[in-house]
mmCIF file of C-alpha atoms in Angstrom:
data_model
loop_
_atom_site.group_PDB
_atom_site.id
_atom_site.type_symbol
_atom_site.label_atom_id
_atom_site.label_comp_id
_atom_site.label_asym_id
_atom_site.label_seq_id
_atom_site.Cartn_x
_atom_site.Cartn_y
_atom_site.Cartn_z
ATOM 1 C CA UNK A 1 0.036 -0.079 0.040
ATOM 2 C CA UNK A 2 1.201 3.573 -0.466
ATOM 3 C CA UNK A 3 2.366 5.675 2.170
ATOM 4 C CA UNK A 4 1.568 8.543 0.834
ATOM 5 C CA UNK A 5 -1.751 10.524 1.859
ATOM 6 C CA UNK A 6 -4.024 11.033 -0.681
ATOM 7 C CA UNK A 7 -4.821 14.405 -2.606
ATOM 8 C CA UNK A 8 -7.700 16.196 -1.187
ATOM 9 C CA UNK A 9 -6.416 19.563 -2.062
ATOM 10 C CA UNK A 10 -4.093 22.249 -0.256
ATOM 11 C CA UNK A 11 -3.949 21.464 2.966
ATOM 12 C CA UNK A 12 -2.940 24.094 5.866
ATOM 13 C CA UNK A 13 -3.662 25.024 9.359
ATOM 14 C CA UNK A 14 -5.732 28.414 10.437
ATOM 15 C CA UNK A 15 -5.705 29.874 13.782
ATOM 16 C CA UNK A 16 -9.154 30.579 14.772
ATOM 17 C CA UNK A 17 -10.640 31.397 18.194
ATOM 18 C CA UNK A 18 -6.880 30.739 19.711
ATOM 19 C CA UNK A 19 -6.868 27.000 18.218
ATOM 20 C CA UNK A 20 -4.761 25.590 15.521
ATOM 21 C CA UNK A 21 -7.460 24.015 12.985
ATOM 22 C CA UNK A 22 -6.119 22.017 10.003
ATOM 23 C CA UNK A 23 -8.064 22.635 6.546
ATOM 24 C CA UNK A 24 -8.052 21.517 2.904
ATOM 25 C CA UNK A 25 -8.875 23.476 0.032
ATOM 26 C CA UNK A 26 -9.825 22.311 -3.178
ATOM 27 C CA UNK A 27 -12.238 22.929 -5.809
ATOM 28 C CA UNK A 28 -13.335 26.150 -7.982
ATOM 29 C CA UNK A 29 -12.270 29.548 -7.131
ATOM 30 C CA UNK A 30 -15.549 31.044 -7.184
ATOM 31 C CA UNK A 31 -19.163 30.377 -6.211
ATOM 32 C CA UNK A 32 -20.805 29.286 -2.887
ATOM 33 C CA UNK A 33 -18.124 27.790 -0.845
ATOM 34 C CA UNK A 34 -18.959 24.287 0.440
ATOM 35 C CA UNK A 35 -17.637 23.495 3.924
ATOM 36 C CA UNK A 36 -16.937 19.714 4.812
ATOM 37 C CA UNK A 37 -16.658 18.641 8.358
ATOM 38 C CA UNK A 38 -14.674 15.446 9.065
ATOM 39 C CA UNK A 39 -16.636 12.505 11.149
ATOM 40 C CA UNK A 40 -15.273 10.977 14.105
ATOM 41 C CA UNK A 41 -12.885 9.161 14.902
ATOM 42 C CA UNK A 42 -11.489 10.009 11.353
ATOM 43 C CA UNK A 43 -10.402 12.993 9.683
ATOM 44 C CA UNK A 44 -11.020 15.263 6.662
ATOM 45 C CA UNK A 45 -8.981 12.308 4.866
ATOM 46 C CA UNK A 46 -12.454 10.510 5.155
ATOM 47 C CA UNK A 47 -13.566 12.711 2.357
ATOM 48 C CA UNK A 48 -10.666 11.601 -0.351
ATOM 49 C CA UNK A 49 -13.213 9.260 -2.210
ATOM 50 C CA UNK A 50 -15.867 12.222 -2.217
ATOM 51 C CA UNK A 51 -14.207 15.428 -3.280
ATOM 52 C CA UNK A 52 -13.240 14.445 -6.557
ATOM 53 C CA UNK A 53 -16.925 14.151 -7.886
ATOM 54 C CA UNK A 54 -17.809 17.684 -6.447
ATOM 55 C CA UNK A 55 -14.611 19.760 -7.063
ATOM 56 C CA UNK A 56 -16.175 21.130 -9.939
ATOM 57 C CA UNK A 57 -19.043 22.699 -8.762
ATOM 58 C CA UNK A 58 -17.798 24.878 -6.067
ATOM 59 C CA UNK A 59 -15.160 26.067 -3.783
ATOM 60 C CA UNK A 60 -14.242 23.178 -1.273
ATOM 61 C CA UNK A 61 -13.426 23.482 2.247
ATOM 62 C CA UNK A 62 -12.793 20.186 4.279
ATOM 63 C CA UNK A 63 -12.065 21.061 8.111
ATOM 64 C CA UNK A 64 -11.199 19.036 11.224
ATOM 65 C CA UNK A 65 -13.171 21.000 14.119
ATOM 66 C CA UNK A 66 -11.690 21.254 17.266
ATOM 67 C CA UNK A 67 -10.702 18.440 18.999
ATOM 68 C CA UNK A 68 -11.173 16.140 16.003
ATOM 69 C CA UNK A 69 -9.047 15.152 13.132
ATOM 70 C CA UNK A 70 -5.601 16.961 13.851
ATOM 71 C CA UNK A 71 -6.938 19.997 15.111
ATOM 72 C CA UNK A 72 -6.424 21.418 18.606
ATOM 73 C CA UNK A 73 -9.293 20.842 20.856
ATOM 74 C CA UNK A 74 -10.768 22.889 23.986
ATOM 75 C CA UNK A 75 -12.950 21.511 26.655
ATOM 76 C CA UNK A 76 -15.337 24.203 26.496
ATOM 77 C CA UNK A 77 -15.777 23.375 22.641
ATOM 78 C CA UNK A 78 -16.539 19.978 23.154
ATOM 79 C CA UNK A 79 -20.385 19.852 22.897
ATOM 80 C CA UNK A 80 -22.720 20.047 19.956
ATOM 81 C CA UNK A 81 -24.281 23.346 20.611
ATOM 82 C CA UNK A 82 -20.709 24.800 21.236
ATOM 83 C CA UNK A 83 -19.558 23.503 18.243
ATOM 84 C CA UNK A 84 -22.491 25.188 16.286
ATOM 85 C CA UNK A 85 -21.005 28.580 17.784
ATOM 86 C CA UNK A 86 -17.735 27.559 16.353
ATOM 87 C CA UNK A 87 -18.925 26.788 12.870
ATOM 88 C CA UNK A 88 -20.098 30.376 12.848
ATOM 89 C CA UNK A 89 -16.857 31.801 13.803
ATOM 90 C CA UNK A 90 -15.044 29.378 11.144
ATOM 91 C CA UNK A 91 -16.887 30.897 8.410
ATOM 92 C CA UNK A 92 -16.127 34.244 9.653
ATOM 93 C CA UNK A 93 -12.617 33.416 9.606
ATOM 94 C CA UNK A 94 -12.720 32.204 5.814
ATOM 95 C CA UNK A 95 -14.628 35.215 5.036
ATOM 96 C CA UNK A 96 -17.988 33.286 4.115
ATOM 97 C CA UNK A 97 -20.935 34.754 3.977
ATOM 98 C CA UNK A 98 -23.224 31.937 2.805
ATOM 99 C CA UNK A 99 -22.215 28.307 2.466
ATOM 100 C CA UNK A 100 -23.418 24.969 1.905
ATOM 101 C CA UNK A 101 -22.246 22.649 4.576
ATOM 102 C CA UNK A 102 -21.651 18.941 4.568
ATOM 103 C CA UNK A 103 -21.183 17.378 8.225
ATOM 104 C CA UNK A 104 -21.950 13.501 8.727
ATOM 105 C CA UNK A 105 -21.541 11.976 12.081
ATOM 106 C CA UNK A 106 -20.779 15.014 14.643
ATOM 107 C CA UNK A 107 -20.959 17.704 12.374
ATOM 108 C CA UNK A 108 -24.463 17.036 11.825
ATOM 109 C CA UNK A 109 -25.433 18.257 15.153
ATOM 110 C CA UNK A 110 -22.617 21.308 15.206
ATOM 111 C CA UNK A 111 -24.437 22.395 11.595
ATOM 112 C CA UNK A 112 -27.820 22.125 12.981
ATOM 113 C CA UNK A 113 -27.238 24.130 16.091
ATOM 114 C CA UNK A 114 -25.533 26.843 13.792
ATOM 115 C CA UNK A 115 -28.385 27.064 11.585
ATOM 116 C CA UNK A 116 -30.245 27.758 14.553
ATOM 117 C CA UNK A 117 -28.027 30.729 15.728
ATOM 118 C CA UNK A 118 -26.974 32.035 12.211
ATOM 119 C CA UNK A 119 -29.615 30.667 9.541
ATOM 120 C CA UNK A 120 -28.834 33.512 6.871
ATOM 121 C CA UNK A 121 -25.156 31.593 6.767
ATOM 122 C CA UNK A 122 -26.440 28.315 4.980
ATOM 123 C CA UNK A 123 -27.799 27.673 1.737
ATOM 124 C CA UNK A 124 -28.107 24.201 2.744
ATOM 125 C CA UNK A 125 -26.883 21.158 4.734
ATOM 126 C CA UNK A 126 -26.014 17.816 4.164
ATOM 127 C CA UNK A 127 -26.217 15.784 7.456
ATOM 128 C CA UNK A 128 -26.467 11.818 8.467
ATOM 129 C CA UNK A 129 -25.013 9.433 10.715
ATOM 130 C CA UNK A 130 -25.368 11.588 13.538
ATOM 131 C CA UNK A 131 -27.511 10.612 16.670
ATOM 132 C CA UNK A 132 -30.244 12.832 17.098
ATOM 133 C CA UNK A 133 -31.691 11.480 20.270
ATOM 134 C CA UNK A 134 -29.433 9.610 22.756
ATOM 135 C CA UNK A 135 -31.927 6.611 22.996
ATOM 136 C CA UNK A 136 -31.459 6.139 19.378
ATOM 137 C CA UNK A 137 -27.791 5.647 19.662
ATOM 138 C CA UNK A 138 -26.766 1.819 19.444
ATOM 139 C CA UNK A 139 -23.795 -0.599 19.708
ATOM 140 C CA UNK A 140 -20.519 0.921 21.156
ATOM 141 C CA UNK A 141 -21.700 4.622 20.807
ATOM 142 C CA UNK A 142 -24.313 4.042 23.466
ATOM 143 C CA UNK A 143 -21.843 3.133 25.462
ATOM 144 C CA UNK A 144 -19.387 6.046 24.794
ATOM 145 C CA UNK A 145 -22.499 8.329 25.567
ATOM 146 C CA UNK A 146 -23.207 6.959 29.073
ATOM 147 C CA UNK A 147 -19.382 6.706 30.135
ATOM 148 C CA UNK A 148 -17.880 8.841 32.700
ATOM 149 C CA UNK A 149 -15.409 11.422 32.167
ATOM 150 C CA UNK A 150 -11.806 9.966 32.579
ATOM 151 C CA UNK A 151 -13.242 6.544 31.480
ATOM 152 C CA UNK A 152 -10.673 6.146 28.327
ATOM 153 C CA UNK A 153 -7.860 8.203 30.284
ATOM 154 C CA UNK A 154 -5.860 5.095 30.403
ATOM 155 C CA UNK A 155 -6.719 3.822 26.838
ATOM 156 C CA UNK A 156 -4.778 4.089 23.811
ATOM 157 C CA UNK A 157 -7.095 5.816 22.038
ATOM 158 C CA UNK A 158 -5.342 5.899 18.486
ATOM 159 C CA UNK A 159 -5.330 2.146 18.566
ATOM 160 C CA UNK A 160 -9.452 2.221 19.555
ATOM 161 C CA UNK A 161 -10.100 4.449 16.886
ATOM 162 C CA UNK A 162 -8.253 2.626 13.996
ATOM 163 C CA UNK A 163 -9.742 -0.548 15.188
ATOM 164 C CA UNK A 164 -13.192 0.527 14.968
ATOM 165 C CA UNK A 165 -12.544 2.041 11.625
ATOM 166 C CA UNK A 166 -11.088 -1.169 10.187
ATOM 167 C CA UNK A 167 -13.685 -3.419 11.820
ATOM 168 C CA UNK A 168 -16.950 -1.504 10.769
ATOM 169 C CA UNK A 169 -15.740 -0.062 7.577
ATOM 170 C CA UNK A 170 -16.655 -2.356 4.475
ATOM 171 C CA UNK A 171 -13.461 -0.864 2.393
ATOM 172 C CA UNK A 172 -9.705 -1.558 3.119
ATOM 173 C CA UNK A 173 -8.116 1.607 4.238
ATOM 174 C CA UNK A 174 -4.714 2.886 2.784
ATOM 175 C CA UNK A 175 -2.186 2.606 5.412
ATOM 176 C CA UNK A 176 -1.360 6.735 5.550
ATOM 177 C CA UNK A 177 -4.820 7.185 6.186
ATOM 178 C CA UNK A 178 -5.132 4.818 9.109
ATOM 179 C CA UNK A 179 -2.046 6.569 10.399
ATOM 180 C CA UNK A 180 -3.709 9.746 10.087
ATOM 181 C CA UNK A 181 -6.763 8.506 12.163
ATOM 182 C CA UNK A 182 -4.836 7.029 14.734
ATOM 183 C CA UNK A 183 -2.814 10.224 15.148
ATOM 184 C CA UNK A 184 -6.327 12.048 15.442
ATOM 185 C CA UNK A 185 -7.245 10.012 18.467
ATOM 186 C CA UNK A 186 -3.955 9.443 19.996
ATOM 187 C CA UNK A 187 -3.053 9.983 23.731
ATOM 188 C CA UNK A 188 -5.646 11.711 25.455
ATOM 189 C CA UNK A 189 -7.645 12.748 22.175
ATOM 190 C CA UNK A 190 -10.124 9.728 22.115
ATOM 191 C CA UNK A 191 -11.044 10.547 25.756
ATOM 192 C CA UNK A 192 -11.632 14.427 25.272
ATOM 193 C CA UNK A 193 -13.585 14.112 22.048
ATOM 194 C CA UNK A 194 -15.796 11.354 23.830
ATOM 195 C CA UNK A 195 -16.938 14.608 26.205
ATOM 196 C CA UNK A 196 -18.981 15.678 22.744
ATOM 197 C CA UNK A 197 -20.764 12.760 22.490
ATOM 198 C CA UNK A 198 -21.347 12.783 26.312
ATOM 199 C CA UNK A 199 -23.122 16.112 25.944
ATOM 200 C CA UNK A 200 -25.930 14.722 24.045
ATOM 201 C CA UNK A 201 -28.299 13.883 26.889
ATOM 202 C CA UNK A 202 -28.019 17.942 27.720
ATOM 203 C CA UNK A 203 -27.835 19.286 24.081
ATOM 204 C CA UNK A 204 -29.881 16.750 21.757
ATOM 205 C CA UNK A 205 -33.457 17.371 23.515
ATOM 206 C CA UNK A 206 -32.762 21.274 23.168
ATOM 207 C CA UNK A 207 -31.823 20.450 19.575
ATOM 208 C CA UNK A 208 -35.020 18.472 18.987
ATOM 209 C CA UNK A 209 -37.124 21.466 20.263
ATOM 210 C CA UNK A 210 -35.671 23.832 17.522
ATOM 211 C CA UNK A 211 -35.507 21.380 14.327
ATOM 212 C CA UNK A 212 -39.278 23.088 13.498
ATOM 213 C CA UNK A 213 -37.735 26.540 13.028
ATOM 214 C CA UNK A 214 -34.902 25.459 10.809
ATOM 215 C CA UNK A 215 -35.740 26.793 7.172
ATOM 216 C CA UNK A 216 -32.371 25.529 5.825
ATOM 217 C CA UNK A 217 -32.750 22.872 3.159
ATOM 218 C CA UNK A 218 -31.019 19.652 4.510
ATOM 219 C CA UNK A 219 -30.532 16.183 3.269
ATOM 220 C CA UNK A 220 -29.739 13.582 5.507
ATOM 221 C CA UNK A 221 -27.603 10.855 4.052
ATOM 222 C CA UNK A 222 -26.848 7.982 5.750
ATOM 223 C CA UNK A 223 -26.008 4.267 5.806
ATOM 224 C CA UNK A 224 -29.269 1.625 5.626
ATOM 225 C CA UNK A 225 -27.168 -0.793 8.133
ATOM 226 C CA UNK A 226 -25.846 1.358 10.340
ATOM 227 C CA UNK A 227 -25.054 -0.477 13.661
ATOM 228 C CA UNK A 228 -24.370 2.466 16.065
ATOM 229 C CA UNK A 229 -26.506 5.170 14.348
ATOM 230 C CA UNK A 230 -29.555 3.593 13.218
ATOM 231 C CA UNK A 231 -32.024 4.907 10.271
ATOM 232 C CA UNK A 232 -34.459 6.400 13.190
ATOM 233 C CA UNK A 233 -31.873 8.972 13.622
ATOM 234 C CA UNK A 234 -32.316 10.499 10.579
ATOM 235 C CA UNK A 235 -36.125 9.593 10.519
ATOM 236 C CA UNK A 236 -36.168 12.168 13.378
ATOM 237 C CA UNK A 237 -34.695 14.741 11.486
ATOM 238 C CA UNK A 238 -36.869 14.303 8.558
ATOM 239 C CA UNK A 239 -39.972 14.363 10.981
ATOM 240 C CA UNK A 240 -39.328 17.785 12.436
ATOM 241 C CA UNK A 241 -37.090 19.461 9.851
ATOM 242 C CA UNK A 242 -39.933 21.521 7.602
ATOM 243 C CA UNK A 243 -37.507 21.445 4.512
ATOM 244 C CA UNK A 244 -35.782 17.810 4.654
ATOM 245 C CA UNK A 245 -35.004 14.886 2.560
ATOM 246 C CA UNK A 246 -34.029 11.555 3.932
ATOM 247 C CA UNK A 247 -31.770 9.563 1.629
ATOM 248 C CA UNK A 248 -30.690 5.663 2.953
ATOM 249 C CA UNK A 249 -27.618 4.541 1.103
ATOM 250 C CA UNK A 250 -26.497 0.971 0.998
ATOM 251 C CA UNK A 251 -23.892 0.364 3.710
ATOM 252 C CA UNK A 252 -23.043 0.881 7.259
ATOM 253 C CA UNK A 253 -21.955 3.812 9.478
ATOM 254 C CA UNK A 254 -19.168 4.937 7.127
ATOM 255 C CA UNK A 255 -21.048 5.331 4.383
ATOM 256 C CA UNK A 256 -19.116 8.122 2.824
ATOM 257 C CA UNK A 257 -16.216 5.971 2.271
ATOM 258 C CA UNK A 258 -17.932 2.629 2.033
ATOM 259 C CA UNK A 259 -20.340 3.731 -0.581
ATOM 260 C CA UNK A 260 -18.145 6.747 -1.487
ATOM 261 C CA UNK A 261 -19.404 6.993 -5.311
ATOM 262 C CA UNK A 262 -23.149 6.803 -4.219
ATOM 263 C CA UNK A 263 -22.687 9.508 -1.468
ATOM 264 C CA UNK A 264 -20.702 11.757 -3.950
ATOM 265 C CA UNK A 265 -23.571 11.548 -6.597
ATOM 266 C CA UNK A 266 -26.429 12.341 -4.207
ATOM 267 C CA UNK A 267 -24.137 15.052 -3.037
ATOM 268 C CA UNK A 268 -23.554 16.377 -6.293
ATOM 269 C CA UNK A 269 -27.336 16.320 -7.378
ATOM 270 C CA UNK A 270 -28.165 18.467 -4.067
ATOM 271 C CA UNK A 271 -25.284 21.256 -4.799
ATOM 272 C CA UNK A 272 -26.414 21.193 -8.405
ATOM 273 C CA UNK A 273 -29.974 22.792 -7.237
ATOM 274 C CA UNK A 274 -31.364 19.387 -5.720
ATOM 275 C CA UNK A 275 -31.969 21.282 -2.486
ATOM 276 C CA UNK A 276 -34.268 23.887 -3.951
ATOM 277 C CA UNK A 277 -36.904 21.123 -4.588
ATOM 278 C CA UNK A 278 -36.886 20.297 -1.024
ATOM 279 C CA UNK A 279 -38.096 24.107 -0.445
ATOM 280 C CA UNK A 280 -40.688 23.641 -2.874
ATOM 281 C CA UNK A 281 -42.038 20.398 -1.433
ATOM 282 C CA UNK A 282 -41.652 21.855 1.951
ATOM 283 C CA UNK A 283 -44.395 24.341 1.047
ATOM 284 C CA UNK A 284 -46.770 21.825 -0.328
ATOM 285 C CA UNK A 285 -46.445 19.857 2.679
ATOM 286 C CA UNK A 286 -47.454 22.791 4.921
ATOM 287 C CA UNK A 287 -50.636 23.614 2.808
ATOM 288 C CA UNK A 288 -51.536 19.945 2.751
ATOM 289 C CA UNK A 289 -51.161 19.805 6.269
ATOM 290 C CA UNK A 290 -53.303 22.819 7.035
ATOM 291 C CA UNK A 291 -56.171 21.660 4.900
ATOM 292 C CA UNK A 292 -56.060 18.168 6.584
ATOM 293 C CA UNK A 293 -55.678 16.562 3.183
ATOM 294 C CA UNK A 294 -51.800 15.753 3.179
ATOM 295 C CA UNK A 295 -50.265 13.199 5.795
ATOM 296 C CA UNK A 296 -46.996 12.284 4.233
ATOM 297 C CA UNK A 297 -44.235 13.634 2.428
ATOM 298 C CA UNK A 298 -43.022 11.727 -0.531
ATOM 299 C CA UNK A 299 -39.557 13.420 -0.422
ATOM 300 C CA UNK A 300 -39.040 12.187 2.965
ATOM 301 C CA UNK A 301 -39.074 8.625 1.530
ATOM 302 C CA UNK A 302 -35.584 6.759 1.432
#
């Protein structure tokens, strides 16, 4: 296997809110930017199979959020709501006034909280594979959510992350990418990142109450056979968000890697204007409900 990391654009770091944040730029030089936030316990290299299919559509900025990937972390940011505020600061740093945002896994919650706080910032959001209510988590993730602080202090976090990825993903990972994932969770980083999901019981009920007020078009992309974030999590978003499409792809949790071509195709269609259809269908749905004649939105079907 190659020992070189795949090309995902120009990689650099930026100092944002006192933290060194790793990011990669690629794509066009003009148009509405697309911000992609890396999933946990991976990094921006999780998008290596997706970025080539959309690089001709928009400017792309793939980011390791604080405490994830290779970016610095800070305790006060390790919760969905706080991370949502950071996303707004990140956009400001990059001079972005309006953007599409793609946030699988932990990014889903941060982006939705950011859309509540700064609705004018988002042209659209692509979410999915993120827990939306604590009782809907499954497998080992449920254990992490309920773990006490410090539970993973004596665990080799990098080894845990790599084992989880290799045992859960349906494809073989390049050695260099696995090493980047290992470093992303090395030392106490896995324990510190776990605080983000430990905050779910506090933050997610609040987010659920706020979902009906989010006017941003949202595409929920997830794996049909996800063993730790079952489809019921996306169904919750589809039920409460006024402008939402829920699409299940064939695969498990790491759907952006396992089914990169299918994930990228859905993403490309959405970014080319598919998100506007969700806005139209949302209006139809509201009118139908008001008349008592429309009880199901077919756009939400998987």
